[in-house]
Amino acid sequence: MIEIVSEKIDITKILQSVEDNSAGGIDMFIGTTRDNSKGKSVLRLEYEAYIPMALKKMNEIAGEAKTRWNIKKISLVHRIGKVEIGEASIVIAVSSPHRKEAFEACRYAIDTLKKIVPIWKKEFFEDGEVWVDAREEKILS
């Protein structure tokens, strides 16, 4: 399951999408909107994406993970639009015969997604808003 959605992410659906009777481990990363960033109170986030390229890159990440590790299934789902405090913006799930592979593939997927997938995050504060560049870990004005 590789998707970009504009509604709340169904975490249970993603977990079910990677279930496999031959898998001994499932690792899941859930990225949620926190209420603060760099000492400021965050009101909400908004995400935008170049969807065709984002989906292409997400599929490449899943394919690469499958070649590097013995994984059974992998799902990557990212949300776009407004994301409120506490809500998930990204969910990645990986199943594999052993936990180590699931952990490593999941970590690879989130780290690589943040570097290469054209999805952009804007943080909203009481006194303004800023675009955040995840690749550089800097705020762009």
mmCIF file of C-alpha atoms in Angstrom:
data_model
loop_
_atom_site.group_PDB
_atom_site.id
_atom_site.type_symbol
_atom_site.label_atom_id
_atom_site.label_comp_id
_atom_site.label_asym_id
_atom_site.label_seq_id
_atom_site.Cartn_x
_atom_site.Cartn_y
_atom_site.Cartn_z
ATOM 1 C CA MET A 1 0.000 0.000 0.000
ATOM 2 C CA ILE A 2 1.613 3.216 -1.194
ATOM 3 C CA GLU A 3 -0.723 6.185 -0.841
ATOM 4 C CA ILE A 4 -1.031 9.904 -0.374
ATOM 5 C CA VAL A 5 -4.283 10.781 1.351
ATOM 6 C CA SER A 6 -6.066 13.978 2.316
ATOM 7 C CA GLU A 7 -8.084 12.508 5.182
ATOM 8 C CA LYS A 8 -7.044 10.993 8.514
ATOM 9 C CA ILE A 9 -4.776 7.994 8.063
ATOM 10 C CA ASP A 10 -6.370 4.663 8.958
ATOM 11 C CA ILE A 11 -3.569 3.127 11.024
ATOM 12 C CA THR A 12 -5.413 -0.181 11.526
ATOM 13 C CA LYS A 13 -5.838 -0.572 7.753
ATOM 14 C CA ILE A 14 -2.112 -0.046 7.237
ATOM 15 C CA LEU A 15 -1.226 -2.570 9.929
ATOM 16 C CA GLN A 16 -3.554 -5.108 8.302
ATOM 17 C CA SER A 17 -1.984 -4.420 4.891
ATOM 18 C CA VAL A 18 1.379 -5.820 6.045
ATOM 19 C CA GLU A 19 0.134 -8.812 8.027
ATOM 20 C CA ASP A 20 1.599 -12.067 6.774
ATOM 21 C CA ASN A 21 1.527 -15.506 8.402
ATOM 22 C CA SER A 22 5.214 -16.016 7.619
ATOM 23 C CA ALA A 23 6.227 -12.735 9.272
ATOM 24 C CA GLY A 24 7.634 -12.885 12.771
ATOM 25 C CA GLY A 25 7.764 -9.129 13.177
ATOM 26 C CA ILE A 26 5.972 -5.977 12.117
ATOM 27 C CA ASP A 27 7.526 -2.572 12.678
ATOM 28 C CA MET A 28 5.444 0.575 12.352
ATOM 29 C CA PHE A 29 6.457 4.229 12.361
ATOM 30 C CA ILE A 30 3.739 6.812 12.996
ATOM 31 C CA GLY A 31 4.763 10.436 12.547
ATOM 32 C CA THR A 32 2.393 12.708 14.440
ATOM 33 C CA THR A 33 1.919 16.461 14.684
ATOM 34 C CA ARG A 34 3.401 17.781 17.900
ATOM 35 C CA ASP A 35 2.344 21.004 19.585
ATOM 36 C CA ASN A 36 5.780 22.647 19.468
ATOM 37 C CA SER A 37 8.772 23.262 17.243
ATOM 38 C CA LYS A 38 11.997 25.087 18.049
ATOM 39 C CA GLY A 39 10.497 26.543 21.224
ATOM 40 C CA LYS A 40 7.305 27.817 19.610
ATOM 41 C CA SER A 41 3.732 26.597 19.985
ATOM 42 C CA VAL A 42 2.498 24.876 16.826
ATOM 43 C CA LEU A 43 -1.195 25.266 15.959
ATOM 44 C CA ARG A 44 -1.254 22.773 13.066
ATOM 45 C CA LEU A 45 0.691 21.558 10.038
ATOM 46 C CA GLU A 46 -0.160 21.589 6.372
ATOM 47 C CA TYR A 47 1.445 19.370 3.758
ATOM 48 C CA GLU A 48 1.629 19.787 0.006
ATOM 49 C CA ALA A 49 2.996 17.308 -2.506
ATOM 50 C CA TYR A 50 3.788 16.847 -6.151
ATOM 51 C CA ILE A 51 1.685 13.688 -6.047
ATOM 52 C CA PRO A 52 2.794 11.830 -9.224
ATOM 53 C CA MET A 53 6.482 12.184 -8.365
ATOM 54 C CA ALA A 54 5.883 11.577 -4.639
ATOM 55 C CA LEU A 55 4.125 8.277 -5.353
ATOM 56 C CA LYS A 56 6.876 7.275 -7.782
ATOM 57 C CA LYS A 57 9.559 7.949 -5.167
ATOM 58 C CA MET A 58 7.590 6.185 -2.426
ATOM 59 C CA ASN A 59 7.309 3.112 -4.664
ATOM 60 C CA GLU A 60 11.066 3.280 -5.307
ATOM 61 C CA ILE A 61 11.706 3.353 -1.554
ATOM 62 C CA ALA A 62 9.481 0.296 -1.047
ATOM 63 C CA GLY A 63 11.222 -1.530 -3.892
ATOM 64 C CA GLU A 64 14.678 -0.722 -2.570
ATOM 65 C CA ALA A 65 13.692 -1.879 0.939
ATOM 66 C CA LYS A 66 12.541 -5.185 -0.520
ATOM 67 C CA THR A 67 15.898 -5.702 -2.238
ATOM 68 C CA ARG A 68 17.969 -4.790 0.831
ATOM 69 C CA TRP A 69 16.050 -6.747 3.470
ATOM 70 C CA ASN A 70 14.007 -9.920 3.574
ATOM 71 C CA ILE A 71 10.668 -8.244 4.086
ATOM 72 C CA LYS A 72 7.250 -9.641 3.326
ATOM 73 C CA LYS A 73 5.236 -6.446 2.895
ATOM 74 C CA ILE A 74 5.702 -2.702 3.214
ATOM 75 C CA SER A 75 3.222 0.170 3.299
ATOM 76 C CA LEU A 76 3.909 3.903 3.158
ATOM 77 C CA VAL A 77 1.036 6.371 3.575
ATOM 78 C CA HIS A 78 1.513 10.145 3.788
ATOM 79 C CA ARG A 79 -1.167 12.707 4.448
ATOM 80 C CA ILE A 80 -1.477 16.062 2.710
ATOM 81 C CA GLY A 81 -3.559 19.082 3.629
ATOM 82 C CA LYS A 82 -4.253 20.263 7.156
ATOM 83 C CA VAL A 83 -3.048 17.974 9.978
ATOM 84 C CA GLU A 84 -4.073 18.873 13.517
ATOM 85 C CA ILE A 85 -2.062 18.352 16.708
ATOM 86 C CA GLY A 86 -1.869 14.663 17.613
ATOM 87 C CA GLU A 87 -2.883 13.416 14.177
ATOM 88 C CA ALA A 88 -0.661 11.217 12.018
ATOM 89 C CA SER A 89 0.986 12.730 8.961
ATOM 90 C CA ILE A 90 2.848 9.593 7.923
ATOM 91 C CA VAL A 91 2.579 5.894 8.682
ATOM 92 C CA ILE A 92 5.063 3.273 7.522
ATOM 93 C CA ALA A 93 4.658 -0.425 8.282
ATOM 94 C CA VAL A 94 6.983 -3.300 7.426
ATOM 95 C CA SER A 95 6.609 -7.024 8.035
ATOM 96 C CA SER A 96 9.467 -9.503 7.884
ATOM 97 C CA PRO A 97 10.407 -12.952 9.166
ATOM 98 C CA HIS A 98 12.548 -11.353 11.884
ATOM 99 C CA ARG A 99 12.273 -8.079 13.809
ATOM 100 C CA LYS A 100 15.730 -6.743 12.914
ATOM 101 C CA GLU A 101 14.879 -6.577 9.209
ATOM 102 C CA ALA A 102 11.527 -4.923 9.899
ATOM 103 C CA PHE A 103 13.175 -2.258 12.095
ATOM 104 C CA GLU A 104 15.961 -1.573 9.583
ATOM 105 C CA ALA A 105 13.652 -1.381 6.567
ATOM 106 C CA CYS A 106 11.206 0.895 8.402
ATOM 107 C CA ARG A 107 14.017 3.232 9.469
ATOM 108 C CA TYR A 108 15.380 3.302 5.936
ATOM 109 C CA ALA A 109 11.904 4.104 4.547
ATOM 110 C CA ILE A 110 11.233 7.117 6.783
ATOM 111 C CA ASP A 111 14.753 8.517 6.520
ATOM 112 C CA THR A 112 14.810 8.180 2.726
ATOM 113 C CA LEU A 113 11.272 9.492 2.300
ATOM 114 C CA LYS A 114 12.172 12.689 4.149
ATOM 115 C CA LYS A 115 15.208 13.164 1.883
ATOM 116 C CA ILE A 116 13.850 12.439 -1.595
ATOM 117 C CA VAL A 117 10.042 12.571 -1.740
ATOM 118 C CA PRO A 118 8.550 15.900 -2.894
ATOM 119 C CA ILE A 119 6.270 16.521 0.077
ATOM 120 C CA TRP A 120 6.506 19.875 1.846
ATOM 121 C CA LYS A 121 5.487 20.801 5.381
ATOM 122 C CA LYS A 122 4.307 24.176 6.640
ATOM 123 C CA GLU A 123 4.120 24.860 10.391
ATOM 124 C CA PHE A 124 1.499 27.296 11.673
ATOM 125 C CA PHE A 125 2.114 29.370 14.812
ATOM 126 C CA GLU A 126 0.099 32.137 16.482
ATOM 127 C CA ASP A 127 2.459 34.726 14.986
ATOM 128 C CA GLY A 128 2.891 33.284 11.494
ATOM 129 C CA GLU A 129 3.852 30.266 9.454
ATOM 130 C CA VAL A 130 6.998 28.745 7.950
ATOM 131 C CA TRP A 131 7.890 26.059 5.432
ATOM 132 C CA VAL A 132 10.151 23.371 6.881
ATOM 133 C CA ASP A 133 12.835 21.639 4.801
ATOM 134 C CA ALA A 134 13.237 18.151 6.268
ATOM 135 C CA ARG A 135 16.374 17.509 4.205
ATOM 136 C CA GLU A 136 18.267 20.347 5.811
ATOM 137 C CA GLU A 137 16.461 20.378 9.182
ATOM 138 C CA LYS A 138 16.158 24.142 8.762
ATOM 139 C CA ILE A 139 13.141 26.396 8.602
ATOM 140 C CA LEU A 140 12.653 28.270 5.344
ATOM 141 C CA SER A 141 10.851 31.597 5.457
#
